[in-house]
Amino acid sequence: MTIAESDFPIDNGVSCVPLSPEEEKRIVSELVKKSELNLKEGNLYFVVSNRWFSRWQRYVGDCAGMLSTDQQSSDRPGPIDNSDIISNGSNCDGNDLDIHRTLAEETDYVLVPQEVWERLLEWYKGGPALPRKLISQGVGQKQYSIEVYPLCLKVTDARDNSVSIVKLSKKATMSELYELVCKVKGVEPNEASIWDYFNLSKQSLLTASDHQTLEDANITMDHDILLDVSVDTDRSTHSGVHSMGNELALVPLEPQRSTVSIAGGPALSNGHTTGSGFNLYQGSGHTTGSGFNSYQGSSVSSSLTTVDDKYDGSRGERGGLAGLQNLGNTCFMNSSIQCLVHTPPLVEFFLQDYSDEINMDNPLGMRGELALAFGDLLRKLWSSGRTAVAPRAFKGKLARFAPQFSGYNQHDSQELLAFLLDGLHEDLNRVKQKPYIEMKDSDGRPDEEVAYECWKNHMARNDSLIVDECQGQYKSTLVCPECGKISITFDPFMYLSLPLPSTVTRTMTVTVFYCDGSGLPMPYTVTVLKHGCCRDLGQALGTACCLKSDEMLFLAEVYENKIYRYLDNPLESLTSIKDEEHIVAYRFKNGARKTKLEITHRCLDNVKGGVKKIFGTPLVTYLAEDPQYGANIETYVHRMLAPLRKAHSSTKYHEGKENGFISADGDEQSSISNSQSEPRNMTFGTSEQEGTSCGESSFQLALTDKDGYNWEPIEKESVIKPDALIKVYLDWTEKEYELYDASYLRDLPEVHKTGFTVKKTRPEAISLFSCLEAFLTEEPLGPDDMWYCPQCKEHRQATKKLDLWKLPEILVFHLKRFSYSRYLKNKLDTFVNFPIHNLDLTKYVKNKDGTSYVYNLYAISNHYGGLGGGHYTAYAKLIDDNKWYHFDDSHVSPVNEAEIKSSAAYVLFYQRVGSEDQMEVEAS
């Protein structure tokens, strides 16, 4: 129904004096909260240009329910200006204005409740008004969304072939469509007939049903319809298959299922559409990845199935070579569908009569409608020769049951695939009443026993074609880091999401300091799991620096030449350590660690008039006993600085040194061995053997507080109060610079240097096996994915290990090329080398029952381009043919097998090779 533009006059008595920013913010916040509590279908929301709205947000500051990242500004915005989002090519009849179809919520526009719009218009004037209605979507739990893009339909008048555009909601009824078209064209309703006019030819008559909505009739954006005017027309005579305007020809399901046959689908031509866009307003201002947020509501019931029609596989043209028309950014859907409709078990199943397999009572399913729509589409693709099929009815069902895939936005083919596999499983589930089963703990029982029990319990609730062909089982092992409790479960899967090794590991450079002064500080670069923990980093460093059995490492972050924090939690995630940070590790002997001594370096800043400034890397050690006097502290300082001494006996410390560290060309081994013996042979004065320092250098030390703001000098006889952490300043003078090489304390390397690198001609390839091994690598759970330990009775950051236990006949690999974080989105175009024939995964399966797991590739879903767009295609091999084809929406072309491997491969589909087939493959 067309929404007329509204005018909102200023209420009498309202002052024309502008309100303060704080008052405007308060009023809008209250109105937003009020609208959230009164959600109902038909509520009006208004589209506002984000360019203007962001200026208003900066003026008033962040407003509850509105997303804002800018700071408050003193500039009051001018009149509301929506001109940048209005389409200049709008030619819809009526007063409604079109907006550009490629706009994104929160980027190009925002949606505000009617009450907020009225206030903004009252305060700022301007416009124009762009009202939109709140509608309900989906089946089951209602999802409310704002219909930002109502349907624009192209009406061709059969009398003069003139074309008009009418706009109305997808929730409008067919009778409302008749009423609007007749009003625009000036004809009487009893004289008009409206036809589906796909490809400018009559397809089916659209009847003026009072209850059927345009959405139910699969009327979509830019749909072509034909107005036929005849005084003698009697629309009531046009009944049956064509009366619904639905290429699935849906009719109410009769109670007796035996009367329903779904052996095949109708051979009607398919329409073309560009889809329709929906955006949902939510008070918090946060949106989902699909462009809308949802509110839960009451359920909607509908029972529909297809009319009897026979699959015709006797045509002369080759089946399975039909393309799918792009309905407006639906290449992601076309890619997934082509892979599924070339999956041999699915083809065999849906080309037969599967009516007895439909489960219309499953509360987790879609009453069989998704399976029926998919089966109908599969039959069309296998019976239409090379004629491209427009999956309009299937897209309508998809939007009905999964509104996140509706609209114009590009989506993820793997996410759609996951929904389709799960939806088909529930629609085809042979279990009518799912029993309640309480899972038992493994309790040390043999894996074979636990795995069989878990699979048996799974099959008691889930039994379908998808389970038979596409579901495998993996073993999940969780270990509590505190009590050591081991929990083993065996879970089903329908696909394996494999990380690319570059997304799993990272290189980290850490400088290791010797707490006893037995060696020079050395940087080590190690490779660790990207989502590992500090314990993993410590273990990798220990291996790299040849840590002895009686030694330990503790990590710290150095920031602005101070210890910023100690990484003393072994389970702290490495994601908290950024590449630009500086991490050090202090190496010390095992034993009692009562008092920690932290030494921070200072020197005179001649530029600032002799003010003391901090420089270098702090030194940290542990005191063997509670210090009593300043002389004890000075002794430890001498020991820590000993390897840096410039005495003639330690000249090898300088050889090969570059940027404060020993270079690869230097005599590293001799330097280390020299440094280990040097402190015992150096002469510090008459009492150096006793650990005192009354000779060449008496350090200027100062005891400081926790924050380092206050300090007092330390004398040899100063009494030091025992504490867990003693922090001192070491003031360097000319004498220290003459005796010690301070460059070893400077130029601390970053965790990872992100400088310019030599560009490679071709990125290094990785194998599918390395991706699988990364998937099976033990790793700690993230802080947001804590495991509740039944023994500790607390949530723990446990370690998790996955193992393959049983693989399905159809094995799907999802290569995780997309990575998302709060601040960064990225796509990896890494080339993954995957086998086409004889992918042998037998050694990766833990269940050694003698089964051979060898697979052949038969389909690939490809993604080209970057984030937020790109293009999806598919490669697929025909069932009874050894030829590959490229499915690019409507276009289908043969392709050489050698060409199907590329860095665009995103989802891989493999079929297990049987014993007889395997012998044929080996023979060939």
PDB file of N, CA, C and O in Angstrom, residues 428-472:
ATOM      1  N   LEU A 428      13.249 -33.311   5.930  1.00  0.00           N
ATOM      2  CA  LEU A 428      13.259 -34.709   5.497  1.00  0.00           C
ATOM      3  C   LEU A 428      13.510 -35.665   6.658  1.00  0.00           C
ATOM      4  O   LEU A 428      13.759 -36.852   6.446  1.00  0.00           O
ATOM      5  N   ASN A 429      13.448 -35.139   7.876  1.00  0.00           N
ATOM      6  CA  ASN A 429      13.733 -35.961   9.052  1.00  0.00           C
ATOM      7  C   ASN A 429      12.674 -37.057   9.200  1.00  0.00           C
ATOM      8  O   ASN A 429      11.480 -36.787   9.279  1.00  0.00           O
ATOM      9  N   ARG A 430      13.125 -38.286   9.233  1.00  0.00           N
ATOM     10  CA  ARG A 430      12.202 -39.419   9.348  1.00  0.00           C
ATOM     11  C   ARG A 430      11.670 -39.586  10.774  1.00  0.00           C
ATOM     12  O   ARG A 430      10.741 -40.358  10.996  1.00  0.00           O
ATOM     13  N   VAL A 431      12.285 -38.889  11.720  1.00  0.00           N
ATOM     14  CA  VAL A 431      11.843 -38.977  13.117  1.00  0.00           C
ATOM     15  C   VAL A 431      10.691 -38.002  13.315  1.00  0.00           C
ATOM     16  O   VAL A 431      10.866 -36.791  13.168  1.00  0.00           O
ATOM     17  N   LYS A 432       9.520 -38.486  13.647  1.00  0.00           N
ATOM     18  CA  LYS A 432       8.353 -37.633  13.817  1.00  0.00           C
ATOM     19  C   LYS A 432       8.278 -37.048  15.221  1.00  0.00           C
ATOM     20  O   LYS A 432       7.865 -35.912  15.417  1.00  0.00           O
ATOM     21  N   GLN A 433       8.663 -37.835  16.218  1.00  0.00           N
ATOM     22  CA  GLN A 433       8.662 -37.365  17.599  1.00  0.00           C
ATOM     23  C   GLN A 433      10.060 -37.564  18.169  1.00  0.00           C
ATOM     24  O   GLN A 433      10.497 -38.700  18.358  1.00  0.00           O
ATOM     25  N   LYS A 434      10.747 -36.484  18.422  1.00  0.00           N
ATOM     26  CA  LYS A 434      12.122 -36.591  18.900  1.00  0.00           C
ATOM     27  C   LYS A 434      12.127 -36.908  20.399  1.00  0.00           C
ATOM     28  O   LYS A 434      11.580 -36.140  21.193  1.00  0.00           O
ATOM     29  N   PRO A 435      12.754 -38.010  20.789  1.00  0.00           N
ATOM     30  CA  PRO A 435      12.793 -38.352  22.215  1.00  0.00           C
ATOM     31  C   PRO A 435      13.808 -37.497  22.964  1.00  0.00           C
ATOM     32  O   PRO A 435      14.777 -36.991  22.374  1.00  0.00           O
ATOM     33  N   TYR A 436      13.576 -37.329  24.266  1.00  0.00           N
ATOM     34  CA  TYR A 436      14.550 -36.641  25.110  1.00  0.00           C
ATOM     35  C   TYR A 436      15.612 -37.644  25.534  1.00  0.00           C
ATOM     36  O   TYR A 436      15.306 -38.731  26.027  1.00  0.00           O
ATOM     37  N   ILE A 437      16.873 -37.284  25.322  1.00  0.00           N
ATOM     38  CA  ILE A 437      17.982 -38.176  25.661  1.00  0.00           C
ATOM     39  C   ILE A 437      18.984 -37.400  26.501  1.00  0.00           C
ATOM     40  O   ILE A 437      19.448 -36.326  26.098  1.00  0.00           O
ATOM     41  N   GLU A 438      19.295 -37.916  27.652  1.00  0.00           N
ATOM     42  CA  GLU A 438      20.277 -37.285  28.524  1.00  0.00           C
ATOM     43  C   GLU A 438      21.657 -37.861  28.208  1.00  0.00           C
ATOM     44  O   GLU A 438      21.874 -39.070  28.270  1.00  0.00           O
ATOM     45  N   MET A 439      22.557 -36.979  27.850  1.00  0.00           N
ATOM     46  CA  MET A 439      23.891 -37.415  27.454  1.00  0.00           C
ATOM     47  C   MET A 439      24.707 -37.814  28.682  1.00  0.00           C
ATOM     48  O   MET A 439      24.627 -37.180  29.738  1.00  0.00           O
ATOM     49  N   LYS A 440      25.502 -38.863  28.520  1.00  0.00           N
ATOM     50  CA  LYS A 440      26.359 -39.345  29.597  1.00  0.00           C
ATOM     51  C   LYS A 440      27.791 -38.890  29.365  1.00  0.00           C
ATOM     52  O   LYS A 440      28.225 -38.693  28.234  1.00  0.00           O
ATOM     53  N   ASP A 441      28.520 -38.738  30.467  1.00  0.00           N
ATOM     54  CA  ASP A 441      29.932 -38.399  30.368  1.00  0.00           C
ATOM     55  C   ASP A 441      30.710 -39.641  29.943  1.00  0.00           C
ATOM     56  O   ASP A 441      30.277 -40.784  30.167  1.00  0.00           O
ATOM     57  N   SER A 442      31.878 -39.408  29.334  1.00  0.00           N
ATOM     58  CA  SER A 442      32.674 -40.547  28.874  1.00  0.00           C
ATOM     59  C   SER A 442      33.202 -41.374  30.040  1.00  0.00           C
ATOM     60  O   SER A 442      33.255 -42.605  29.957  1.00  0.00           O
ATOM     61  N   ASP A 443      33.597 -40.732  31.148  1.00  0.00           N
ATOM     62  CA  ASP A 443      34.034 -41.421  32.363  1.00  0.00           C
ATOM     63  C   ASP A 443      35.090 -42.483  32.089  1.00  0.00           C
ATOM     64  O   ASP A 443      35.069 -43.579  32.639  1.00  0.00           O
ATOM     65  N   GLY A 444      36.005 -42.170  31.196  1.00  0.00           N
ATOM     66  CA  GLY A 444      37.105 -43.080  30.941  1.00  0.00           C
ATOM     67  C   GLY A 444      36.756 -44.296  30.110  1.00  0.00           C
ATOM     68  O   GLY A 444      37.591 -45.198  29.952  1.00  0.00           O
ATOM     69  N   ARG A 445      35.558 -44.382  29.583  1.00  0.00           N
ATOM     70  CA  ARG A 445      35.168 -45.529  28.765  1.00  0.00           C
ATOM     71  C   ARG A 445      35.908 -45.513  27.430  1.00  0.00           C
ATOM     72  O   ARG A 445      36.383 -44.459  26.980  1.00  0.00           O
ATOM     73  N   PRO A 446      36.011 -46.647  26.758  1.00  0.00           N
ATOM     74  CA  PRO A 446      36.689 -46.689  25.452  1.00  0.00           C
ATOM     75  C   PRO A 446      36.009 -45.762  24.455  1.00  0.00           C
ATOM     76  O   PRO A 446      34.787 -45.600  24.458  1.00  0.00           O
ATOM     77  N   ASP A 447      36.820 -45.164  23.583  1.00  0.00           N
ATOM     78  CA  ASP A 447      36.286 -44.235  22.594  1.00  0.00           C
ATOM     79  C   ASP A 447      35.234 -44.898  21.706  1.00  0.00           C
ATOM     80  O   ASP A 447      34.230 -44.275  21.347  1.00  0.00           O
ATOM     81  N   GLU A 448      35.467 -46.142  21.314  1.00  0.00           N
ATOM     82  CA  GLU A 448      34.533 -46.838  20.439  1.00  0.00           C
ATOM     83  C   GLU A 448      33.149 -46.933  21.085  1.00  0.00           C
ATOM     84  O   GLU A 448      32.132 -46.732  20.409  1.00  0.00           O
ATOM     85  N   GLU A 449      33.115 -47.206  22.371  1.00  0.00           N
ATOM     86  CA  GLU A 449      31.844 -47.333  23.075  1.00  0.00           C
ATOM     87  C   GLU A 449      31.125 -45.999  23.163  1.00  0.00           C
ATOM     88  O   GLU A 449      29.919 -45.898  22.906  1.00  0.00           O
ATOM     89  N   VAL A 450      31.867 -44.937  23.515  1.00  0.00           N
ATOM     90  CA  VAL A 450      31.261 -43.617  23.653  1.00  0.00           C
ATOM     91  C   VAL A 450      30.803 -43.085  22.299  1.00  0.00           C
ATOM     92  O   VAL A 450      29.721 -42.510  22.166  1.00  0.00           O
ATOM     93  N   ALA A 451      31.623 -43.278  21.258  1.00  0.00           N
ATOM     94  CA  ALA A 451      31.267 -42.801  19.922  1.00  0.00           C
ATOM     95  C   ALA A 451      30.001 -43.485  19.419  1.00  0.00           C
ATOM     96  O   ALA A 451      29.106 -42.832  18.853  1.00  0.00           O
ATOM     97  N   TYR A 452      29.905 -44.784  19.588  1.00  0.00           N
ATOM     98  CA  TYR A 452      28.708 -45.518  19.154  1.00  0.00           C
ATOM     99  C   TYR A 452      27.470 -45.036  19.895  1.00  0.00           C
ATOM    100  O   TYR A 452      26.409 -44.846  19.301  1.00  0.00           O
ATOM    101  N   GLU A 453      27.608 -44.815  21.199  1.00  0.00           N
ATOM    102  CA  GLU A 453      26.483 -44.346  22.009  1.00  0.00           C
ATOM    103  C   GLU A 453      26.020 -42.967  21.547  1.00  0.00           C
ATOM    104  O   GLU A 453      24.815 -42.707  21.410  1.00  0.00           O
ATOM    105  N   CYS A 454      26.976 -42.060  21.281  1.00  0.00           N
ATOM    106  CA  CYS A 454      26.626 -40.700  20.845  1.00  0.00           C
ATOM    107  C   CYS A 454      25.951 -40.721  19.475  1.00  0.00           C
ATOM    108  O   CYS A 454      24.975 -39.995  19.240  1.00  0.00           O
ATOM    109  N   TRP A 455      26.455 -41.551  18.569  1.00  0.00           N
ATOM    110  CA  TRP A 455      25.853 -41.609  17.234  1.00  0.00           C
ATOM    111  C   TRP A 455      24.457 -42.233  17.293  1.00  0.00           C
ATOM    112  O   TRP A 455      23.539 -41.798  16.598  1.00  0.00           O
ATOM    113  N   LYS A 456      24.290 -43.232  18.139  1.00  0.00           N
ATOM    114  CA  LYS A 456      22.984 -43.865  18.299  1.00  0.00           C
ATOM    115  C   LYS A 456      21.974 -42.858  18.844  1.00  0.00           C
ATOM    116  O   LYS A 456      20.830 -42.782  18.379  1.00  0.00           O
ATOM    117  N   ASN A 457      22.397 -42.052  19.835  1.00  0.00           N
ATOM    118  CA  ASN A 457      21.510 -41.028  20.395  1.00  0.00           C
ATOM    119  C   ASN A 457      21.190 -39.956  19.360  1.00  0.00           C
ATOM    120  O   ASN A 457      20.064 -39.448  19.298  1.00  0.00           O
ATOM    121  N   HIS A 458      22.174 -39.625  18.539  1.00  0.00           N
ATOM    122  CA  HIS A 458      21.955 -38.629  17.486  1.00  0.00           C
ATOM    123  C   HIS A 458      20.938 -39.143  16.467  1.00  0.00           C
ATOM    124  O   HIS A 458      20.033 -38.408  16.048  1.00  0.00           O
ATOM    125  N   MET A 459      21.077 -40.404  16.073  1.00  0.00           N
ATOM    126  CA  MET A 459      20.172 -40.982  15.072  1.00  0.00           C
ATOM    127  C   MET A 459      18.762 -41.150  15.617  1.00  0.00           C
ATOM    128  O   MET A 459      17.792 -41.163  14.850  1.00  0.00           O
ATOM    129  N   ALA A 460      18.634 -41.240  16.931  1.00  0.00           N
ATOM    130  CA  ALA A 460      17.300 -41.364  17.517  1.00  0.00           C
ATOM    131  C   ALA A 460      16.492 -40.089  17.325  1.00  0.00           C
ATOM    132  O   ALA A 460      15.266 -40.108  17.374  1.00  0.00           O
ATOM    133  N   ARG A 461      17.157 -38.982  17.092  1.00  0.00           N
ATOM    134  CA  ARG A 461      16.480 -37.699  16.907  1.00  0.00           C
ATOM    135  C   ARG A 461      16.656 -37.152  15.495  1.00  0.00           C
ATOM    136  O   ARG A 461      15.907 -36.274  15.070  1.00  0.00           O
ATOM    137  N   ASN A 462      17.637 -37.670  14.768  1.00  0.00           N
ATOM    138  CA  ASN A 462      17.969 -37.126  13.457  1.00  0.00           C
ATOM    139  C   ASN A 462      18.234 -38.273  12.486  1.00  0.00           C
ATOM    140  O   ASN A 462      19.255 -38.969  12.599  1.00  0.00           O
ATOM    141  N   ASP A 463      17.319 -38.456  11.552  1.00  0.00           N
ATOM    142  CA  ASP A 463      17.447 -39.537  10.580  1.00  0.00           C
ATOM    143  C   ASP A 463      16.888 -39.040   9.257  1.00  0.00           C
ATOM    144  O   ASP A 463      15.678 -38.907   9.077  1.00  0.00           O
ATOM    145  N   SER A 464      17.769 -38.731   8.317  1.00  0.00           N
ATOM    146  CA  SER A 464      17.332 -38.184   7.036  1.00  0.00           C
ATOM    147  C   SER A 464      18.376 -38.495   5.977  1.00  0.00           C
ATOM    148  O   SER A 464      19.448 -39.033   6.262  1.00  0.00           O
ATOM    149  N   LEU A 465      18.047 -38.133   4.749  1.00  0.00           N
ATOM    150  CA  LEU A 465      18.988 -38.273   3.644  1.00  0.00           C
ATOM    151  C   LEU A 465      20.272 -37.497   3.938  1.00  0.00           C
ATOM    152  O   LEU A 465      21.379 -37.964   3.643  1.00  0.00           O
ATOM    153  N   ILE A 466      20.137 -36.306   4.510  1.00  0.00           N
ATOM    154  CA  ILE A 466      21.310 -35.479   4.792  1.00  0.00           C
ATOM    155  C   ILE A 466      22.207 -36.165   5.818  1.00  0.00           C
ATOM    156  O   ILE A 466      23.434 -36.149   5.691  1.00  0.00           O
ATOM    157  N   VAL A 467      21.609 -36.779   6.837  1.00  0.00           N
ATOM    158  CA  VAL A 467      22.408 -37.508   7.820  1.00  0.00           C
ATOM    159  C   VAL A 467      23.087 -38.698   7.157  1.00  0.00           C
ATOM    160  O   VAL A 467      24.272 -38.974   7.394  1.00  0.00           O
ATOM    161  N   ASP A 468      22.333 -39.415   6.292  1.00  0.00           N
ATOM    162  CA  ASP A 468      22.880 -40.595   5.626  1.00  0.00           C
ATOM    163  C   ASP A 468      24.099 -40.255   4.781  1.00  0.00           C
ATOM    164  O   ASP A 468      25.077 -41.015   4.757  1.00  0.00           O
ATOM    165  N   GLU A 469      24.054 -39.127   4.083  1.00  0.00           N
ATOM    166  CA  GLU A 469      25.077 -38.828   3.085  1.00  0.00           C
ATOM    167  C   GLU A 469      26.082 -37.762   3.501  1.00  0.00           C
ATOM    168  O   GLU A 469      27.218 -37.795   3.053  1.00  0.00           O
ATOM    169  N   CYS A 470      25.671 -36.815   4.341  1.00  0.00           N
ATOM    170  CA  CYS A 470      26.491 -35.625   4.554  1.00  0.00           C
ATOM    171  C   CYS A 470      27.020 -35.452   5.976  1.00  0.00           C
ATOM    172  O   CYS A 470      27.780 -34.509   6.220  1.00  0.00           O
ATOM    173  N   GLN A 471      26.610 -36.295   6.907  1.00  0.00           N
ATOM    174  CA  GLN A 471      27.033 -36.071   8.289  1.00  0.00           C
ATOM    175  C   GLN A 471      28.096 -37.068   8.716  1.00  0.00           C
ATOM    176  O   GLN A 471      27.972 -38.267   8.493  1.00  0.00           O
ATOM    177  N   GLY A 472      29.137 -36.528   9.326  1.00  0.00           N
ATOM    178  CA  GLY A 472      30.185 -37.333   9.922  1.00  0.00           C
ATOM    179  C   GLY A 472      30.212 -37.107  11.422  1.00  0.00           C
ATOM    180  O   GLY A 472      29.302 -36.502  11.997  1.00  0.00           O
TER     181      GLY A 472
END
